[in-house]
Tab-separated table of C-alpha atoms in Angstrom:
chain	number	residue	atom	x	y	z
X	1	MET	CA	160.531	-87.616	139.095
X	2	ASN	CA	159.156	-86.003	142.212
X	3	THR	CA	156.244	-83.601	141.800
X	4	THR	CA	155.132	-83.379	145.405
X	5	ALA	CA	155.145	-80.140	147.324
X	6	SER	CA	157.505	-79.526	150.200
X	7	PRO	CA	157.047	-81.847	153.219
X	8	ALA	CA	156.668	-78.631	155.237
X	9	GLU	CA	153.092	-78.341	154.008
X	10	PRO	CA	151.626	-81.879	154.193
X	11	ARG	CA	148.386	-80.749	155.825
X	12	ASP	CA	147.510	-78.696	152.726
X	13	LEU	CA	147.881	-81.811	150.581
X	14	VAL	CA	145.914	-83.988	153.010
X	15	ILE	CA	142.949	-81.601	153.157
X	16	GLU	CA	143.072	-81.127	149.390
X	17	ARG	CA	143.046	-84.868	148.736
X	18	LEU	CA	140.264	-85.647	151.239
X	19	LEU	CA	137.946	-82.743	150.445
X	20	GLY	CA	138.711	-82.214	146.767
X	21	ASP	CA	139.468	-78.522	147.102
X	22	THR	CA	141.653	-76.062	148.951
X	23	GLY	CA	139.933	-73.625	151.278
X	24	GLU	CA	136.437	-72.320	150.744
X	25	PRO	CA	135.380	-72.115	147.067
X	26	ALA	CA	134.069	-68.567	147.415
X	27	LYS	CA	137.387	-67.359	148.824
X	28	VAL	CA	139.384	-69.199	146.175
X	29	HIS	CA	137.205	-67.744	143.416
X	30	ALA	CA	137.628	-64.247	144.847
X	31	ALA	CA	141.401	-64.703	144.952
X	32	ALA	CA	141.344	-65.917	141.344
X	33	ARG	CA	139.298	-62.883	140.317
X	34	ARG	CA	141.810	-60.525	141.929
X	35	LEU	CA	144.651	-62.346	140.195
X	36	ALA	CA	142.826	-62.088	136.865
X	37	GLU	CA	142.337	-58.344	137.163
X	38	ARG	CA	145.990	-57.764	138.065
X	39	SER	CA	147.192	-60.150	135.376
X	40	ALA	CA	145.298	-58.563	132.504
X	41	THR	CA	146.925	-55.177	133.081
X	42	ALA	CA	150.406	-56.548	133.787
X	43	ILE	CA	150.447	-58.945	130.820
X	44	ALA	CA	149.224	-56.287	128.389
X	45	ALA	CA	151.982	-53.918	129.525
X	46	ALA	CA	154.696	-56.594	129.313
X	47	VAL	CA	153.720	-57.978	125.907
X	48	ASN	CA	153.152	-54.571	124.319
X	49	GLU	CA	156.746	-53.619	125.114
X	50	VAL	CA	157.805	-56.292	122.605
X	51	LEU	CA	155.121	-56.012	119.918
X	52	PRO	CA	155.258	-53.240	117.280
X	53	SER	CA	151.495	-52.670	117.586
X	54	PRO	CA	149.491	-52.897	120.816
X	55	ILE	CA	147.067	-55.662	121.682
X	56	PHE	CA	144.363	-55.651	124.339
X	57	VAL	CA	144.210	-58.093	127.254
X	58	GLU	CA	141.002	-58.297	129.290
X	59	VAL	CA	139.413	-60.692	131.773
X	60	ALA	CA	136.940	-62.986	130.017
X	61	GLU	CA	136.156	-65.641	132.631
X	62	VAL	CA	137.226	-66.927	136.046
X	63	LYS	CA	136.219	-70.400	137.214
X	64	LEU	CA	137.313	-73.308	139.372
X	65	GLY	CA	138.117	-76.712	137.914
X	66	ARG	CA	140.766	-79.441	137.810
X	67	MET	CA	144.400	-79.268	136.727
X	68	ALA	CA	143.721	-81.680	133.855
X	69	ASP	CA	141.457	-78.991	132.357
X	70	ALA	CA	144.609	-77.057	131.398
X	71	LYS	CA	144.926	-79.255	128.296
X	72	ALA	CA	141.297	-78.780	127.256
X	73	GLY	CA	140.940	-77.203	123.824
X	74	LYS	CA	142.269	-77.716	120.319
X	75	ASN	CA	145.251	-79.912	119.572
X	76	ASN	CA	147.126	-77.019	117.944
X	77	GLN	CA	147.023	-74.662	120.898
X	78	ALA	CA	150.300	-73.835	122.668
X	79	MET	CA	150.877	-74.640	126.339
X	80	CYS	CA	153.685	-73.844	128.757
X	81	VAL	CA	153.972	-75.449	132.200
X	82	ALA	CA	155.989	-73.264	134.574
X	83	ALA	CA	157.220	-74.114	138.053
X	84	THR	CA	156.698	-71.843	141.055
X	85	ARG	CA	158.388	-71.813	144.447
X	86	THR	CA	156.172	-74.608	145.764
X	87	SER	CA	154.850	-76.478	142.730
X	88	PRO	CA	156.348	-77.933	139.534
X	89	ASP	CA	153.135	-77.042	137.688
X	90	GLY	CA	152.292	-73.859	139.585
X	91	LEU	CA	151.303	-71.927	136.445
X	92	VAL	CA	150.060	-73.307	133.127
X	93	MET	CA	149.747	-70.791	130.280
X	94	THR	CA	147.732	-71.791	127.206
X	95	PHE	CA	147.243	-69.727	124.024
X	96	ASP	CA	144.435	-70.797	121.699
X	97	PRO	CA	145.034	-70.878	117.886
X	98	GLN	CA	143.258	-67.546	117.369
X	99	ALA	CA	145.453	-65.758	119.915
X	100	ILE	CA	148.571	-67.304	118.351
X	101	ALA	CA	147.527	-66.047	114.912
X	102	ILE	CA	147.004	-62.542	116.312
X	103	LEU	CA	150.383	-62.467	118.075
X	104	VAL	CA	152.309	-63.790	115.061
X	105	ASN	CA	150.577	-61.312	112.752
X	106	VAL	CA	151.374	-58.342	114.992
X	107	MET	CA	154.911	-59.541	115.773
X	108	PHE	CA	155.826	-59.562	112.068
X	109	GLY	CA	154.289	-56.187	111.315
X	110	GLY	CA	150.868	-57.240	110.065
X	111	ASP	CA	147.975	-54.788	109.996
X	112	PRO	CA	146.315	-54.970	113.451
X	113	ASP	CA	143.088	-53.569	111.971
X	114	ARG	CA	142.778	-56.495	109.579
X	115	GLU	CA	140.927	-59.587	110.770
X	116	VAL	CA	143.162	-62.618	111.300
X	117	ALA	CA	141.831	-66.153	110.846
X	118	ALA	CA	142.543	-68.777	113.485
X	119	ILE	CA	145.236	-71.342	112.704
X	120	GLU	CA	143.613	-74.645	111.684
X	121	ARG	CA	146.744	-76.756	111.076
X	122	GLU	CA	149.531	-77.780	113.428
X	123	LEU	CA	151.730	-74.916	114.589
X	124	SER	CA	154.932	-74.191	112.685
X	125	SER	CA	158.256	-73.826	114.485
X	126	ILE	CA	158.109	-70.052	113.895
X	127	GLU	CA	154.641	-69.756	115.424
X	128	LEU	CA	155.652	-71.859	118.406
X	129	GLY	CA	158.823	-69.774	118.731
X	130	VAL	CA	156.825	-66.536	118.889
X	131	VAL	CA	154.650	-67.975	121.651
X	132	SER	CA	157.714	-69.229	123.560
X	133	LEU	CA	159.236	-65.750	123.347
X	134	LEU	CA	156.137	-63.905	124.527
X	135	ILE	CA	155.340	-66.435	127.224
X	136	GLN	CA	158.514	-65.321	129.036
X	137	ASP	CA	156.994	-61.834	129.251
X	138	VAL	CA	153.725	-63.293	130.506
X	139	ALA	CA	155.584	-65.163	133.260
X	140	ARG	CA	157.523	-62.049	134.281
X	141	ALA	CA	154.246	-60.140	134.454
X	142	MET	CA	152.842	-62.791	136.796
X	143	ASN	CA	155.788	-62.169	139.122
X	144	ALA	CA	155.501	-58.372	139.097
X	145	GLN	CA	152.130	-57.679	140.678
X	146	GLY	CA	152.916	-55.688	143.777
X	147	ALA	CA	153.540	-56.692	147.382
X	148	ASN	CA	152.687	-60.357	148.006
X	149	GLY	CA	150.993	-60.493	144.604
X	150	GLY	CA	153.532	-62.338	142.467
X	151	LEU	CA	153.314	-66.078	141.938
X	152	GLY	CA	157.028	-66.740	142.279
X	153	VAL	CA	157.324	-68.280	138.809
X	154	LYS	CA	160.812	-69.667	138.166
X	155	LEU	CA	162.408	-67.952	135.175
X	156	PRO	CA	163.103	-68.610	132.401
X	157	VAL	CA	160.059	-70.784	131.820
X	158	PRO	CA	160.221	-73.783	129.426
X	159	ASP	CA	159.373	-73.353	125.749
X	160	ALA	CA	155.747	-73.794	124.761
X	161	MET	CA	154.562	-77.242	123.675
X	162	THR	CA	151.777	-78.255	121.326
X	163	SER	CA	150.117	-81.211	119.604
X	164	THR	CA	151.263	-84.680	120.714
X	165	VAL	CA	153.808	-83.424	123.246
X	166	MET	CA	151.131	-81.335	124.956
X	167	LYS	CA	148.624	-84.193	125.031
X	168	LYS	CA	151.195	-86.521	126.592
X	169	HIS	CA	151.943	-84.134	129.452
X	170	VAL	CA	150.629	-85.506	132.752
X	171	PHE	CA	149.351	-83.196	135.483
X	172	ARG	CA	149.054	-84.189	139.113
X	173	ASP	CA	145.323	-84.356	139.721
X	174	GLY	CA	144.013	-81.586	141.913
X	175	PRO	CA	141.688	-78.585	142.084
X	176	SER	CA	142.604	-75.574	139.992
X	177	ALA	CA	141.639	-71.995	139.297
X	178	ARG	CA	141.264	-71.007	135.636
X	179	VAL	CA	141.644	-67.441	134.466
X	180	VAL	CA	140.640	-66.884	130.834
X	181	LEU	CA	141.985	-63.649	129.341
X	182	SER	CA	140.965	-62.326	125.943
X	183	VAL	CA	143.854	-61.363	123.650
X	184	SER	CA	142.555	-59.055	120.948
X	185	THR	CA	142.984	-56.331	118.391
X	186	ALA	CA	140.165	-54.124	117.154
X	187	VAL	CA	138.819	-56.908	114.907
X	188	SER	CA	140.188	-60.266	116.137
X	189	ARG	CA	140.000	-62.013	119.482
X	190	GLY	CA	141.688	-65.074	120.999
X	191	THR	CA	142.321	-66.321	124.525
X	192	LEU	CA	145.164	-66.860	126.955
X	193	THR	CA	144.200	-69.228	129.770
X	194	LEU	CA	146.088	-69.275	133.066
X	195	THR	CA	145.580	-72.431	135.130
X	196	LEU	CA	147.102	-72.884	138.573
X	197	PRO	CA	146.560	-75.181	141.570
X	198	GLN	CA	144.238	-73.653	144.136
X	199	ARG	CA	146.822	-74.144	146.889
X	200	VAL	CA	149.329	-72.062	144.877
X	201	LEU	CA	146.730	-69.335	144.472
X	202	VAL	CA	145.992	-69.052	148.200
X	203	GLU	CA	149.487	-69.775	149.556
X	204	ASP	CA	151.180	-67.308	151.897
X	205	ARG	CA	153.603	-65.184	149.825
X	206	ARG	CA	154.900	-63.026	152.654
X	207	ASP	CA	158.576	-63.161	153.488
X	208	LYS	CA	159.718	-65.513	156.236
X	209	SER	CA	159.817	-62.913	159.030
X	210	GLU	CA	156.260	-61.764	158.314
X	211	ALA	CA	154.958	-65.302	158.144
X	212	GLU	CA	156.598	-66.263	161.451
X	213	ALA	CA	155.134	-63.184	163.129
X	214	ALA	CA	151.589	-64.113	162.081
X	215	PRO	CA	149.406	-66.116	164.479
X	216	ALA	CA	149.917	-69.848	164.160
X	217	THR	CA	146.160	-70.322	163.915
X	218	GLU	CA	145.804	-68.228	160.752
X	219	TRP	CA	145.857	-71.256	158.455
X	220	SER	CA	142.963	-72.925	160.256
X	221	SER	CA	140.652	-70.013	159.434
X	222	ARG	CA	140.408	-71.405	155.885
X	223	PHE	CA	138.347	-74.296	157.211
X	224	SER	CA	135.519	-74.341	159.709
X	225	ASP	CA	136.352	-75.534	163.213
X	226	GLU	CA	133.697	-78.222	162.942
X	227	LEU	CA	135.266	-79.647	159.794
X	228	MET	CA	138.771	-79.714	161.258
X	229	ARG	CA	137.498	-81.557	164.367
X	230	SER	CA	135.896	-84.331	162.337
X	231	THR	CA	137.606	-87.724	162.454
X	232	VAL	CA	138.499	-90.087	159.634
X	233	ARG	CA	139.490	-93.747	159.703
X	234	LEU	CA	143.121	-94.280	158.699
X	235	GLU	CA	144.180	-97.463	156.924
X	236	ALA	CA	147.736	-98.654	156.308
X	237	SER	CA	148.483	-101.217	153.613
X	238	MET	CA	151.446	-102.581	151.709
X	239	PRO	CA	151.803	-104.421	148.384
X	240	LEU	CA	151.987	-108.187	148.733
X	241	GLY	CA	153.412	-108.978	145.310
X	242	ARG	CA	152.239	-110.470	142.017
X	243	MET	CA	150.478	-113.797	141.467
X	244	THR	CA	148.832	-115.450	138.489
X	245	LEU	CA	145.080	-115.980	138.592
X	246	GLY	CA	145.735	-119.710	138.508
X	247	ASP	CA	147.902	-119.575	141.636
X	248	LEU	CA	145.416	-117.259	143.319
X	249	SER	CA	142.561	-119.687	142.713
X	250	VAL	CA	144.286	-122.533	144.592
X	251	LEU	CA	145.260	-120.668	147.759
X	252	GLU	CA	144.258	-122.547	150.909
X	253	LEU	CA	143.440	-121.592	154.484
X	254	GLY	CA	146.588	-121.401	156.576
X	255	GLN	CA	148.885	-121.024	153.586
X	256	VAL	CA	151.811	-118.655	154.217
X	257	ILE	CA	152.711	-116.114	151.529
X	258	GLU	CA	156.189	-114.632	151.588
X	259	LEU	CA	156.435	-110.858	151.375
X	260	ALA	CA	158.459	-109.417	148.497
X	261	GLU	CA	161.725	-107.611	149.175
X	262	ASN	CA	161.314	-103.980	150.336
X	263	THR	CA	157.565	-104.493	150.800
X	264	GLN	CA	157.647	-102.884	154.251
X	265	SER	CA	159.085	-99.659	152.828
X	266	ASN	CA	156.360	-99.408	150.160
X	267	ALA	CA	153.344	-99.103	152.444
X	268	VAL	CA	150.741	-96.347	152.151
X	269	ILE	CA	148.295	-94.589	154.476
X	270	SER	CA	144.774	-93.950	153.183
X	271	ALA	CA	141.574	-92.323	154.409
X	272	ARG	CA	138.143	-92.185	152.778
X	273	GLY	CA	139.512	-94.156	149.841
X	274	LYS	CA	142.215	-91.549	149.135
X	275	THR	CA	145.900	-92.394	149.437
X	276	LEU	CA	147.640	-89.703	151.501
X	277	PHE	CA	151.169	-90.757	152.435
X	278	ALA	CA	153.895	-93.168	151.371
X	279	CYS	CA	155.284	-94.853	154.472
X	280	GLU	CA	157.028	-97.927	155.835
X	281	PHE	CA	156.026	-100.521	158.394
X	282	GLY	CA	158.178	-101.126	161.446
X	283	LYS	CA	158.018	-102.319	165.020
X	284	LEU	CA	158.614	-100.569	168.333
X	285	GLY	CA	158.698	-103.041	171.206
X	286	GLN	CA	155.577	-105.178	170.950
X	287	ASN	CA	153.710	-102.688	168.766
X	288	TYR	CA	153.789	-102.334	165.006
X	289	THR	CA	154.384	-98.807	163.680
X	290	VAL	CA	154.030	-96.832	160.469
X	291	ARG	CA	156.601	-94.137	159.656
X	292	ILE	CA	155.518	-91.458	157.172
X	293	ARG	CA	158.137	-90.915	154.463
X	294	ARG	CA	156.504	-88.336	152.185
X	295	PRO	CA	153.139	-87.205	150.768
X	296	PHE	CA	151.808	-89.713	148.244
X	297	ASP	CA	152.319	-88.762	144.586
X	298	ALA	CA	150.193	-90.867	142.236
X	299	THR	CA	152.181	-89.844	139.151
X	300	GLU	CA	155.507	-90.805	140.685
X	301	GLU	CA	154.152	-94.108	141.984
X	302	THR	CA	152.766	-94.979	138.547
X	303	ILE	CA	156.091	-94.276	136.849
X	304	GLU	CA	158.020	-96.270	139.452
X	305	GLY	CA	155.583	-99.159	139.015
X	306	ILE	CA	156.116	-99.149	135.254
X	307	VAL	CA	159.901	-99.062	135.645
X	308	ALA	CA	159.753	-101.899	138.181
X	309	GLY	CA	157.708	-103.966	135.730
C-alpha cells in the first residue's frame, strides 16, 4: 500500500512535513475560496440534471485544517475518498445526515417544500446507494471547472462509506483545505464538505508544455527567500532490532550488537523531529553514504511493521 506522491515532487512533501503547511496560508485560503465558488455552481448543475426537483448548493464556509478532519461529524454521515492525478486521497466528499435525507427525499419524488428530518440511525443500503450515485456527479463537476480549474479526479470514484468502515479509514496526516457547501431546499438544509490536501489545491494543473515553458523559479515564489535559505540539521538512523527489557538492562560497555538482516535498507532521514525520507546506508570508498529511496510514508511504514511482527 503506497500512498506517497510521485517522487518527482519530493520538495513539496519535505516543506509540508517540516513547516506543517503548503505555501502561504492566505494564498491557500484564497485558492480554496475560488474552488468553493466554482464548485457550488458546478455541483448544483450536475446534481440537478439527475434529481426530479432542484436543490440549491451554496458556499457555507472555507477553512484550513488537517486531513483527519474529513471524518469529523456524525457516525452516520457518508464519505467518499477519491484519488486525483497526484494523490490517493486528493478529494474527500462528505454528506451529513441532513443532506442525505434531502437528497433521498427528492430523488424518490418527495415534496421539496416539505421539511425533511435528519437521519438519526445508521444509513440503509438504499440511502448509501443514492449518495454513491450522486457523488459520481459531484466528482465530475469537480473536474469540469474551466481551464486549469479541474482537480483531475479519477473516475469512477469509489462508493460512499459510512459508520464503522468510515471510522476505520486512515488518512495520511497533512494540511488540508475544507470547503463546506450547503445542500438545501426551500425548507431544509444539510451540508456537503469537500476536503483536499493543500498541495493538491495549489498544484500546477497546466499541461506539460505550458509547465515546461514557465520559469523554473516559479515554485519558489510560494515561500520567502529567507525561509528557503534557512538550514536544518539532517539525521540518519536505522532500526537496530528488538530486545527484551531484561536483556537491555544487562548491556555492558564494549558489547557488540549484531544488526538485523536488511537493517541498512530500512534507514530514514529526519529533520526537526520529522521523518522525511526512507533510505539505505552504504559506503563509497572510506565514506559512509545514505541513498534516498522514496519519501517517507508513515501509514505504509506502520502497516509494514505490523505485517513484519
